[in-house]
Tab-separated table of C-alpha atoms and ligand atoms in Angstrom:
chain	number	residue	atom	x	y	z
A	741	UNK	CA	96.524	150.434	139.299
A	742	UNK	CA	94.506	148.645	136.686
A	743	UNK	CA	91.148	147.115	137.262
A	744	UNK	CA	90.681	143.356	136.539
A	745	UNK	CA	89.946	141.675	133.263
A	746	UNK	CA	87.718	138.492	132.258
A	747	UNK	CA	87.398	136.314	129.892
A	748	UNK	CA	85.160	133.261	129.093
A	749	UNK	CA	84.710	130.660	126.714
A	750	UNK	CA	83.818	126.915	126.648
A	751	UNK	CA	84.770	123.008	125.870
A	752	UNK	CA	83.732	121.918	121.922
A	753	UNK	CA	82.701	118.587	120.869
A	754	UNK	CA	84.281	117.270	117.740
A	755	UNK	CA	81.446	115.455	115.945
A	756	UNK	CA	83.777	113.988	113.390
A	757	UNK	CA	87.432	114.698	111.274
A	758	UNK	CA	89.888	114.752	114.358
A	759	UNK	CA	92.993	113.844	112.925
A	760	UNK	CA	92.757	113.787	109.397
A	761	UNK	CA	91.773	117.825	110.739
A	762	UNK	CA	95.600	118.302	110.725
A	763	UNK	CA	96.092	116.984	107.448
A	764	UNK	CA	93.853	119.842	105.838
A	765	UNK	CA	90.678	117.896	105.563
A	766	UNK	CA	87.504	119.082	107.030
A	767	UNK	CA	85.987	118.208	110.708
A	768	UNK	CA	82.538	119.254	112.060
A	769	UNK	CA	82.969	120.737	115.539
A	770	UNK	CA	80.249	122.065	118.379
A	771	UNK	CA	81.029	124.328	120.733
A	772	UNK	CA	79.600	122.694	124.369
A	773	UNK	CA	78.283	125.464	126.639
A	774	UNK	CA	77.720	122.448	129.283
A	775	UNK	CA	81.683	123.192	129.644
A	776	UNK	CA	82.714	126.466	130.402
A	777	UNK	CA	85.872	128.391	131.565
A	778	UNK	CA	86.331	131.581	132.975
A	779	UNK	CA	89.248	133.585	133.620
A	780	UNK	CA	90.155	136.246	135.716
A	781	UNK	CA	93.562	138.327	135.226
A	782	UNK	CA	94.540	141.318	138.195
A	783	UNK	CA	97.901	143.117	138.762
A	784	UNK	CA	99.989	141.377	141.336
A	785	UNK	CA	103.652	141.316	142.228
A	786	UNK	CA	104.917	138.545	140.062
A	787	UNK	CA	103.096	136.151	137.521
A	788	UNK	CA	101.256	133.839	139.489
A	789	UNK	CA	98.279	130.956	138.746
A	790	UNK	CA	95.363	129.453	140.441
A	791	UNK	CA	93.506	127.009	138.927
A	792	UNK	CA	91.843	123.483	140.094
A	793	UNK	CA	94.906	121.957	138.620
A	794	UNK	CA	97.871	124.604	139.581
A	795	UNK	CA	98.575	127.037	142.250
A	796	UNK	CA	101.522	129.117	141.814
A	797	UNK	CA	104.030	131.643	140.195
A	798	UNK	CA	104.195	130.661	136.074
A	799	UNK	CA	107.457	130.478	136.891
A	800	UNK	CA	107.496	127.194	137.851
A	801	UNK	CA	104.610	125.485	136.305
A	802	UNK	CA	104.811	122.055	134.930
A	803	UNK	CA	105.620	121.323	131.199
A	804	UNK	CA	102.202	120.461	130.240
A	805	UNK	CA	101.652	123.932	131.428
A	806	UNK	CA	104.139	125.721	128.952
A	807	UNK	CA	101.387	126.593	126.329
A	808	UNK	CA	99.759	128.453	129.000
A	809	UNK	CA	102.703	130.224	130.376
A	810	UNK	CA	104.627	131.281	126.985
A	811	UNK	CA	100.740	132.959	125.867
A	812	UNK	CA	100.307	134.785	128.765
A	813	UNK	CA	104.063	135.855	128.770
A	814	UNK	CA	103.289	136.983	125.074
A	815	UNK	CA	99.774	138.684	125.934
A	816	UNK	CA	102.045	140.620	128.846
A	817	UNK	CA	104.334	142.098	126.574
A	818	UNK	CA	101.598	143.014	123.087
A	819	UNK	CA	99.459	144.758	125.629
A	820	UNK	CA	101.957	146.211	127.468
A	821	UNK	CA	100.623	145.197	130.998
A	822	UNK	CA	102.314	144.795	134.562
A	823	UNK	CA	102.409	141.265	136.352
A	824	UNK	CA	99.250	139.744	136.719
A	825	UNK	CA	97.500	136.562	138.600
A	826	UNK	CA	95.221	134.660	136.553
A	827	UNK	CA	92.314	132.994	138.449
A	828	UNK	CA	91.250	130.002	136.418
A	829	UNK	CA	87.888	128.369	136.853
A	830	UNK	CA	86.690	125.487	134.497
A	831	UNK	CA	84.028	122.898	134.559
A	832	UNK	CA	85.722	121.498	130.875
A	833	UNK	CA	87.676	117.968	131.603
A	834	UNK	CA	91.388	118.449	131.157
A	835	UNK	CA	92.774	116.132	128.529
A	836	UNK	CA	89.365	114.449	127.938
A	837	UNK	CA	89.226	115.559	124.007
A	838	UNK	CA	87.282	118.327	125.031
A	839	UNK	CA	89.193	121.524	123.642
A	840	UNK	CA	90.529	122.637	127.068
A	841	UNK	CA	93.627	123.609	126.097
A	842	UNK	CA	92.198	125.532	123.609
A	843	UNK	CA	89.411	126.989	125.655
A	844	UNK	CA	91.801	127.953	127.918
A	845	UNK	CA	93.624	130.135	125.591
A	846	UNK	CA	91.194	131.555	124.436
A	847	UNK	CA	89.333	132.730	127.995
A	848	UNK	CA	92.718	133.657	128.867
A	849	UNK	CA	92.840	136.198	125.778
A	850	UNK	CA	90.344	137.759	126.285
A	851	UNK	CA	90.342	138.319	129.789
A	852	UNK	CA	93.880	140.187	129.160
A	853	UNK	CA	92.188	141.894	126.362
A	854	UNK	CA	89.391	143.340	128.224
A	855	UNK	CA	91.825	144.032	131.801
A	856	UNK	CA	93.379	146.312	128.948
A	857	UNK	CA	89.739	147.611	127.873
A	858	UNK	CA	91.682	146.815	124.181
A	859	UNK	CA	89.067	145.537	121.342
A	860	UNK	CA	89.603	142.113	120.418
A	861	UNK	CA	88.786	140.948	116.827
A	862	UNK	CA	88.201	137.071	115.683
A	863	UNK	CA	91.755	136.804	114.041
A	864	UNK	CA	93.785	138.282	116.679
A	865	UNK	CA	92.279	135.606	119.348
A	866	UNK	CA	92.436	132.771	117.159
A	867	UNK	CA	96.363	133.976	116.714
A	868	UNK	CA	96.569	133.692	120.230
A	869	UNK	CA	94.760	130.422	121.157
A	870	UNK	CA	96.691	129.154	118.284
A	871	UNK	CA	100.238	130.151	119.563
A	872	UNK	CA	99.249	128.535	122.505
A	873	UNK	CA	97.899	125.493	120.857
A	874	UNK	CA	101.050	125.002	118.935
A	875	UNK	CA	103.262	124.696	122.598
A	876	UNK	CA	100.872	122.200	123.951
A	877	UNK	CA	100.045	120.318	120.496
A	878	UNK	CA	102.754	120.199	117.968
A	879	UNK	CA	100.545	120.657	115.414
A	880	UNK	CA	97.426	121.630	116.059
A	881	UNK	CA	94.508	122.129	112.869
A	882	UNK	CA	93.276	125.200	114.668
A	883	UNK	CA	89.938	123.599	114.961
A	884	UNK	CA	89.777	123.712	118.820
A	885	UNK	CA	90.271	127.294	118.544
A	886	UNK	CA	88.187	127.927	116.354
A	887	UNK	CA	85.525	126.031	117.630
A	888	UNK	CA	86.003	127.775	121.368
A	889	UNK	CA	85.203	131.059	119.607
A	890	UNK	CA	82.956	130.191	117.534
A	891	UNK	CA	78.740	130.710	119.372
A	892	UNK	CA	77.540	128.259	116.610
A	893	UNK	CA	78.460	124.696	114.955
A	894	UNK	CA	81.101	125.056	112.391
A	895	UNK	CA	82.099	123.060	109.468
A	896	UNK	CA	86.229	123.382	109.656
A	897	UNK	CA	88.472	123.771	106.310
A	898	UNK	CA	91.475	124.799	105.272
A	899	UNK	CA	92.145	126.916	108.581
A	900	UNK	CA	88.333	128.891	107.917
A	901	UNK	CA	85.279	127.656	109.164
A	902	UNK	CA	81.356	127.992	108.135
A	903	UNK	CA	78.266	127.062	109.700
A	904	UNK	CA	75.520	125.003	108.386
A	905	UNK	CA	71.910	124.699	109.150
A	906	UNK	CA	71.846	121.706	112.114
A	907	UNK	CA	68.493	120.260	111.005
A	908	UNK	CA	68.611	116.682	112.318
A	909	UNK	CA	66.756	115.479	114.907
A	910	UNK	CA	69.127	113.361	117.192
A	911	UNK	CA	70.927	113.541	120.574
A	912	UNK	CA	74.578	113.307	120.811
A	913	UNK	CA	75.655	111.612	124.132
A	914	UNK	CA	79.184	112.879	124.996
A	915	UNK	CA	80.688	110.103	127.395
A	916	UNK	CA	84.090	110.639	129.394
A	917	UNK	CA	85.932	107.357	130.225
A	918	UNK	CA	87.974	109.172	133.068
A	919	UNK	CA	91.422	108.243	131.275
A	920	UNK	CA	93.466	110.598	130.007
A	921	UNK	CA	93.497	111.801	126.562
A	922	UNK	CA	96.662	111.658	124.855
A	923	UNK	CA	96.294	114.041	121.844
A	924	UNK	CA	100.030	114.996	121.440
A	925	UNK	CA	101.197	111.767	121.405
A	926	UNK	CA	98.191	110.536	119.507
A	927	UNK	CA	99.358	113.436	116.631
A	928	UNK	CA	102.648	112.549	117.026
A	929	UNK	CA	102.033	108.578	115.989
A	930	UNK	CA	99.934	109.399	113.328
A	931	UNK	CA	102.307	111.495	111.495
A	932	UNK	CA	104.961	108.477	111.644
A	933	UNK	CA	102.510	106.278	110.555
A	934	UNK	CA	102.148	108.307	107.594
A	935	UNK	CA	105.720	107.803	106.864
A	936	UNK	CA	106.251	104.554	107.300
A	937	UNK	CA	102.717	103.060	106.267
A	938	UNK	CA	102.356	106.208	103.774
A	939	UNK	CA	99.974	104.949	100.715
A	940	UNK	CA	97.582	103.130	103.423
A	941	UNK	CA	97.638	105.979	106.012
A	942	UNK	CA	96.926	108.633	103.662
A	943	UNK	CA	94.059	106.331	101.708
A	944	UNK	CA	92.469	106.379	105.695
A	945	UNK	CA	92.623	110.525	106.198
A	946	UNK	CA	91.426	110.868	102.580
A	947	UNK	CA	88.341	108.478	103.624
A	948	UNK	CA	87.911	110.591	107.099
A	949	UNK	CA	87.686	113.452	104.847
A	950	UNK	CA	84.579	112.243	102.620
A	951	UNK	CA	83.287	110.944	105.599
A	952	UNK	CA	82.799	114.241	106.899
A	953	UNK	CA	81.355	115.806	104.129
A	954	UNK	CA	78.824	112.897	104.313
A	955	UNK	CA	78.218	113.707	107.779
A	956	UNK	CA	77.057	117.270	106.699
A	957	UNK	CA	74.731	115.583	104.415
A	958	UNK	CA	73.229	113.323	106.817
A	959	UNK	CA	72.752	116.711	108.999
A	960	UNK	CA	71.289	118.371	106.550
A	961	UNK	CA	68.967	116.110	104.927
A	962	UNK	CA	68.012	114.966	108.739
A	963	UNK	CA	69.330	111.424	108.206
A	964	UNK	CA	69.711	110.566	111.730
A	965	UNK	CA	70.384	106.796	110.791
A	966	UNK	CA	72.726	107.526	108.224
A	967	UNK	CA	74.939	110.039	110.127
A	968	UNK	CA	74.918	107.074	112.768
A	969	UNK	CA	76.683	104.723	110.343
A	970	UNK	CA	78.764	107.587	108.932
A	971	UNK	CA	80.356	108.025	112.767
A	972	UNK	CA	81.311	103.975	112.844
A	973	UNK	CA	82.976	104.037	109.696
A	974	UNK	CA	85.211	107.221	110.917
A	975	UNK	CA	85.882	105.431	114.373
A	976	UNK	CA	87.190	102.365	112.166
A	977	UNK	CA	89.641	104.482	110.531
A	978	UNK	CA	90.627	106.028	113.419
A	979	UNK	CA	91.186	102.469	115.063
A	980	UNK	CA	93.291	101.920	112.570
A	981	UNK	CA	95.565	104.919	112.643
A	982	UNK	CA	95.478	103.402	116.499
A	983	UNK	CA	94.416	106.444	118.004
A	984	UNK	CA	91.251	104.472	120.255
A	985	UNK	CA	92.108	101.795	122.614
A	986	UNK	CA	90.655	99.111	124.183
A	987	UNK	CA	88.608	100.993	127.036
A	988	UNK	CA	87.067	103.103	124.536
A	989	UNK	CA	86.430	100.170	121.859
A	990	UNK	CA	84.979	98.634	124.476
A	991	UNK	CA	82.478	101.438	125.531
A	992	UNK	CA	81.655	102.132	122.133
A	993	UNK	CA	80.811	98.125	121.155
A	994	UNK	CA	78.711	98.659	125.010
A	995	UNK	CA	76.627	101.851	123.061
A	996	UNK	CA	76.022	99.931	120.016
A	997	UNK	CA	74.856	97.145	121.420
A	998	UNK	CA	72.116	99.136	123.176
A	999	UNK	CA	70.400	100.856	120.856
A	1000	UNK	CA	73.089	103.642	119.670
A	1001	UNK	CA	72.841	104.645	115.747
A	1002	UNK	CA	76.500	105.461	115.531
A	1003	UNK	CA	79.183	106.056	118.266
A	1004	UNK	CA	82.886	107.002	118.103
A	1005	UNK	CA	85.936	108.569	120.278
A	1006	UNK	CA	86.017	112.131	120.060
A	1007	UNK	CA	89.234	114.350	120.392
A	1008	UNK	CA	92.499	113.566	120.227
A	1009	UNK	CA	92.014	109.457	121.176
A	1010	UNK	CA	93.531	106.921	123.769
A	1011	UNK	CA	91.385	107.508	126.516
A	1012	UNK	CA	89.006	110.755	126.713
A	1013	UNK	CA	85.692	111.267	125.284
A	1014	UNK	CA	83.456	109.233	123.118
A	1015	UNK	CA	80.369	110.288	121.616
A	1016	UNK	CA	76.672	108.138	121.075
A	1017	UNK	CA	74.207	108.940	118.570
A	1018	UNK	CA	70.518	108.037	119.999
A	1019	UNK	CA	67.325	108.966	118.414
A	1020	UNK	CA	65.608	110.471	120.714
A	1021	UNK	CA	66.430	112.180	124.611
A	1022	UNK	CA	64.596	108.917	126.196
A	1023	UNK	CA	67.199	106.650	124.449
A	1024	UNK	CA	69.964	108.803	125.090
A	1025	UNK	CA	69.371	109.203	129.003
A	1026	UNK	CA	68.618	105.483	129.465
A	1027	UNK	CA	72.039	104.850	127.304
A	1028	UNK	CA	73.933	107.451	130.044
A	1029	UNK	CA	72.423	104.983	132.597
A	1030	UNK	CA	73.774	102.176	131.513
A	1031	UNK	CA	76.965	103.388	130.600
A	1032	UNK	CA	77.580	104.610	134.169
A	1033	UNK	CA	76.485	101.723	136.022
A	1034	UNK	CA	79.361	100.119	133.918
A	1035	UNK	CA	81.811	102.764	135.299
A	1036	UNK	CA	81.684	105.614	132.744
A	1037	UNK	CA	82.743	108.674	134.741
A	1038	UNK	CA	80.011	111.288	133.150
A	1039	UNK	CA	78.001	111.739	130.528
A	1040	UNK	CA	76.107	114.728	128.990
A	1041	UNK	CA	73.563	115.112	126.294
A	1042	UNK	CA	73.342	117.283	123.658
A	1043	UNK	CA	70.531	118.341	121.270
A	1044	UNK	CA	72.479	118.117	117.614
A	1045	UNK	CA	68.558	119.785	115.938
A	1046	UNK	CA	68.100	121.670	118.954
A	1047	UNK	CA	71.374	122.702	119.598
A	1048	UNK	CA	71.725	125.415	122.323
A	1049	UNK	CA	74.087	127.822	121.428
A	1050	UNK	CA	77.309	128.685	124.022
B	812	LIG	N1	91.405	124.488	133.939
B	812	LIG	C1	92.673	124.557	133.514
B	812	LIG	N2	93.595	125.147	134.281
B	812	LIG	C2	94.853	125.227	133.861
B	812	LIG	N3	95.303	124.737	132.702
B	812	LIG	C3	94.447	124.132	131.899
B	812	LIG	C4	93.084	124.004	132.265
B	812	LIG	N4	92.463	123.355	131.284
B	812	LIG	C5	93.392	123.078	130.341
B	812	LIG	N5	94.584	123.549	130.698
B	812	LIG	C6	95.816	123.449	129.879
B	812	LIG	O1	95.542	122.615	128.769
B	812	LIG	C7	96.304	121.403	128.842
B	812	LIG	C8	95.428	120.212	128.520
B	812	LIG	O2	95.220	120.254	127.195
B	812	LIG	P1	95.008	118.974	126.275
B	812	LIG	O3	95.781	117.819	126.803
B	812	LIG	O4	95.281	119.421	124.907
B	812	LIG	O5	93.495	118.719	126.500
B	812	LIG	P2	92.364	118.658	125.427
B	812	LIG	O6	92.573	117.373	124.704
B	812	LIG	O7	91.146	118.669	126.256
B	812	LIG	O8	92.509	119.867	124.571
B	812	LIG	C9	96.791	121.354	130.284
B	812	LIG	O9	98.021	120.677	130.364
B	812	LIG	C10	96.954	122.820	130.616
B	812	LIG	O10	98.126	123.345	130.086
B	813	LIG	C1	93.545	115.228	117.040
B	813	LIG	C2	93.048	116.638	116.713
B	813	LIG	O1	92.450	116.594	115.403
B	813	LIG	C3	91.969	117.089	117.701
B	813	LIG	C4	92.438	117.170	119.123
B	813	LIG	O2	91.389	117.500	120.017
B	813	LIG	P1	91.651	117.629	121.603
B	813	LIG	O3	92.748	118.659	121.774
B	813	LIG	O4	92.077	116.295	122.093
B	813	LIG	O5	90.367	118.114	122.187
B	813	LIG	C5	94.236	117.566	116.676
B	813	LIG	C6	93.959	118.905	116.029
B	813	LIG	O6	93.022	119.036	115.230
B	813	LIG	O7	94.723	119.830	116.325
């Protein structure tokens, strides 16, 4: 009888180039260790599930589940192991733009990985999370993934990430709206907008793209104020590929309006996530105040200069 196996990992914060991410061009992604997942993986009689969302064999999970399901079915047969129940425990919002699909995977991964006492190396769990990604996704950049894995910001390109020094001095307040994300169909609509409305929808992910290399900048040269005005200009584009909606548009005109440098949805759009840029912790608490008395579901804040790795 084998032992048990775990695996962790946590939620990531796209800072900017969601989207125009899955047409090649670079995004800057954090991973959030406010968010975490861990997995546990024993032998059992069949192939069974527990998780805040599921309880049950894999057999019959739900079809939002199957990216979950055909991974572990895969990990199964690579490491040669009998059935299993995975124990899943996660404080990352499902759906929220938040990389838990991705974080899933990869916890999942590696908690198979280490149940087999097998070494695990960064390109065999990013081909994992990724084959998972691709079920629940369509087609995903690889970002989430690689962000999940990843201990430190990374600037995302062309499948390979770096990391950059985070020098500004700034607080990122991540906001969930309590709606659902809807990233697949989000992807989905974006990619028929680039055939029907081609020239102007691929002017917009060309402009995401140079947005995000301005970002950097603005990171780098601790332009707090600039990065601020670089974030509204990508959440116009990505208005316009209609990937907000009005709760978010809403919540985001709210920020602005008191006292926020920049603010924008993160993730995969129509509902999920949006993210402030405030100045100082102060500004960014008494934002989070206001936003919830107005029926924002939770907020967290996040050190961009000081940024506490996962
Ligand atoms: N805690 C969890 N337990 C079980 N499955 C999870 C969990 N978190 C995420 N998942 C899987 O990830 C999917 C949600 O992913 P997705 O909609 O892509 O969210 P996100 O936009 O946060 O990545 C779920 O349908 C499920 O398959
Ligand atoms: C919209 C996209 O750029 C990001 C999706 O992020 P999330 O899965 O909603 O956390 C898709 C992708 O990069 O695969």
């Amino acid at each position: 009888m084998l032992g048990q196996g775990n695996g962790r990992s946590n939620g990531k914060i796209i800072l900017i180039g969601e989207h125009s991410a899955v047409y090649d061009k670079p995004a800057i992604v954090l991973p959030f260790s406010d968010t975490q997942i861990y997995v546990n993986v024993r032998q059992a009689s069949k192939n069974s599930l527990t998780s805040r969302y599921y309880i049950g064999y894999l057999t019959d999970v739900p079809n939002e589940m199957q990216g979950i399901k055909q991974l572990t079915y895969k990990l199964q047969a690579y490491l040669h192991t009998p059935n299993f129940h995975l124990d899943i425990n996660s404080t990352v919002p499902v759906a929220r733009g938040m990389g838990s699909s991705a974080a899933v995977a990869i916890a999942i991964t590696r908690a198979f990985f280490s149940w087999k006492e097998e070494y695990l190396d960064q390109q065999t769990l990013l081909f994992f999370a990724n084959y998972a990604e691709k079920i629940a996704h369509g087609n995903p950049s690889g970002m989430d993934a690689a962000a999940a894995s990843s201990k430190e910001p990374i600037f995302f390109e062309h499948k390979q990430f770096t990391t950059f020094p985070m020098n500004i001095d700034a607080y990122l307040l991540v906001a969930d709206t309590g709606v659902l994300g809807q990233t697949r169909a989000a992807v989905k609509s974006v990619s028929q907008r680039l055939q029907t409305f081609h020239k102007e929808t691929s002017a917009i992910i060309q402009d995401l793209g140079l947005l995000t290399e301005q970002a950097k900048e603005a990171i780098i040269a601790n332009q707090p104020e600039s990065l601020g005005e670089v974030m509204n200009q990508a959440q116009t584009n990505l208005k316009t590929l209609t990937v907000s909606n009005q709760l978010l548009d809403d919540f985001i005109q709210f920020s602005l309006d008191n006292g926020a440098l920049g603010a924008k949805l993160t993730g995969g759009g129509r509902g999920g996530c949006f993210l402030a840029l405030a100045k100082t912790k102060i500004q960014a608490e008494q934002l989070a105040q206001k936003l919830e008395e107005r029926g924002i579901k939770e907020t967290w804040i996040q050190g961009l200069g000081v940024y506490q790795y996962a």
